[in-house]
Short mmCIF file of C-alpha atoms in Angstrom, two decimals:
data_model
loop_
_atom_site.label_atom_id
_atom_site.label_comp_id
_atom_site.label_asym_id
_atom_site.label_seq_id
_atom_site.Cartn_x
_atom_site.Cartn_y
_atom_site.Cartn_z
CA UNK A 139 4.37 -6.87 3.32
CA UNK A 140 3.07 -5.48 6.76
CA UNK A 141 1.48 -2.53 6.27
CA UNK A 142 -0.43 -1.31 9.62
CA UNK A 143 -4.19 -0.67 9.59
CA UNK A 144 -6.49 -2.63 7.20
CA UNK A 145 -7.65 1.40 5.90
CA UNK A 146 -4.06 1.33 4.71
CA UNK A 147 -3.68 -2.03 3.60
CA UNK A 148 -7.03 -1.49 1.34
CA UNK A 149 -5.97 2.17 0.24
CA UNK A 150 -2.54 0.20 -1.23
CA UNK A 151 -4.53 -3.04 -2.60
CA UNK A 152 -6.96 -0.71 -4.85
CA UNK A 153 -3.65 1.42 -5.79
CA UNK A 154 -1.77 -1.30 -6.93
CA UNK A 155 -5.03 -2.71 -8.68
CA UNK A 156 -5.13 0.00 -10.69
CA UNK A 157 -1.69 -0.38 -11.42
CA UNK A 158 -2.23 -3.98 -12.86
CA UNK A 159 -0.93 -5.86 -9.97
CA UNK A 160 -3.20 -7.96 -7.99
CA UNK A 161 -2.56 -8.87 -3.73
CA UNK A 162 -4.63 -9.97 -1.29
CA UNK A 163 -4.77 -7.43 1.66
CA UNK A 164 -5.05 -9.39 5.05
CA UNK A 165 -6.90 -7.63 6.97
CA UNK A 166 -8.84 -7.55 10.41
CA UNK A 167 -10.39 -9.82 11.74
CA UNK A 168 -8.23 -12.60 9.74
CA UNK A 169 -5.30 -10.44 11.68
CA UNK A 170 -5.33 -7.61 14.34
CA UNK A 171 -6.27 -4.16 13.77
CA UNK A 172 -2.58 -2.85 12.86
CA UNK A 173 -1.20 -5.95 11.96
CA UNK A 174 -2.45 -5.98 7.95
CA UNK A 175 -0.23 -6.80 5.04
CA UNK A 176 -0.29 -7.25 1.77
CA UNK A 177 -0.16 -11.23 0.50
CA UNK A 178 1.76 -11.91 -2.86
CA UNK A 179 1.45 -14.61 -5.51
CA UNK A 180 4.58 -15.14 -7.16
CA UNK A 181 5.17 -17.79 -9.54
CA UNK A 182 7.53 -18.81 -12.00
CA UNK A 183 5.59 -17.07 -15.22
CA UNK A 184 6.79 -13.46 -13.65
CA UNK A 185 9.99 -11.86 -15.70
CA UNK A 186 11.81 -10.02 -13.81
CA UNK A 187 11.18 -7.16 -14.92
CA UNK A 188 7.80 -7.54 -13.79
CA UNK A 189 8.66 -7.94 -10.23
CA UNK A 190 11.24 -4.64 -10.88
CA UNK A 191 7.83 -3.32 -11.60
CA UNK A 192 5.66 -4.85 -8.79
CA UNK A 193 8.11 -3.19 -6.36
CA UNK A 194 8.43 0.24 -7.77
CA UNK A 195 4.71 0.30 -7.70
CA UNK A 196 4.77 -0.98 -3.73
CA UNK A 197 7.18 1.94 -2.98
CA UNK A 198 5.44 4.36 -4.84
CA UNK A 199 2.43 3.17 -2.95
CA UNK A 200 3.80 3.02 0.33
CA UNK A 201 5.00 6.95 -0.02
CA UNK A 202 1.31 7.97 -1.02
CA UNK A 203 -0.90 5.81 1.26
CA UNK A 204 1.08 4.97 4.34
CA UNK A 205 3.79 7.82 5.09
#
């Protein structure tokens, strides 16, 4: 998920940490200053309720840290 800076992108990593859902923020110098995102891991073992959850944590994330 692009997310802009890597302040951002690190703000939403530790947020959804503490949620119980681990990413791997990409952020500068691996990419540009502004061009961070948030990497995934999805694999076959997640219900679907768990990604349900994953992504009402993102947006709930998104809201506080990068509005």
């Amino acid at each position: 998920i692009m997310i802009g800076t890597s302040v951002k992108a690190m703000k939403m990593t530790n947020y959804l940490y503490e949620h119980g859902i681990n990413v791997s923020p990409m952020i500068a110098p691996a990419v540009p200053e502004g061009e961070a995102t948030l990497r995934f891991f999805i694999v076959t073992d997640h219900s679907e309720q768990q990604m349900i959850q994953t992504l009402e944590k993102v947006k709930q994330g998104l809201e506080l840290h990068c509005s």
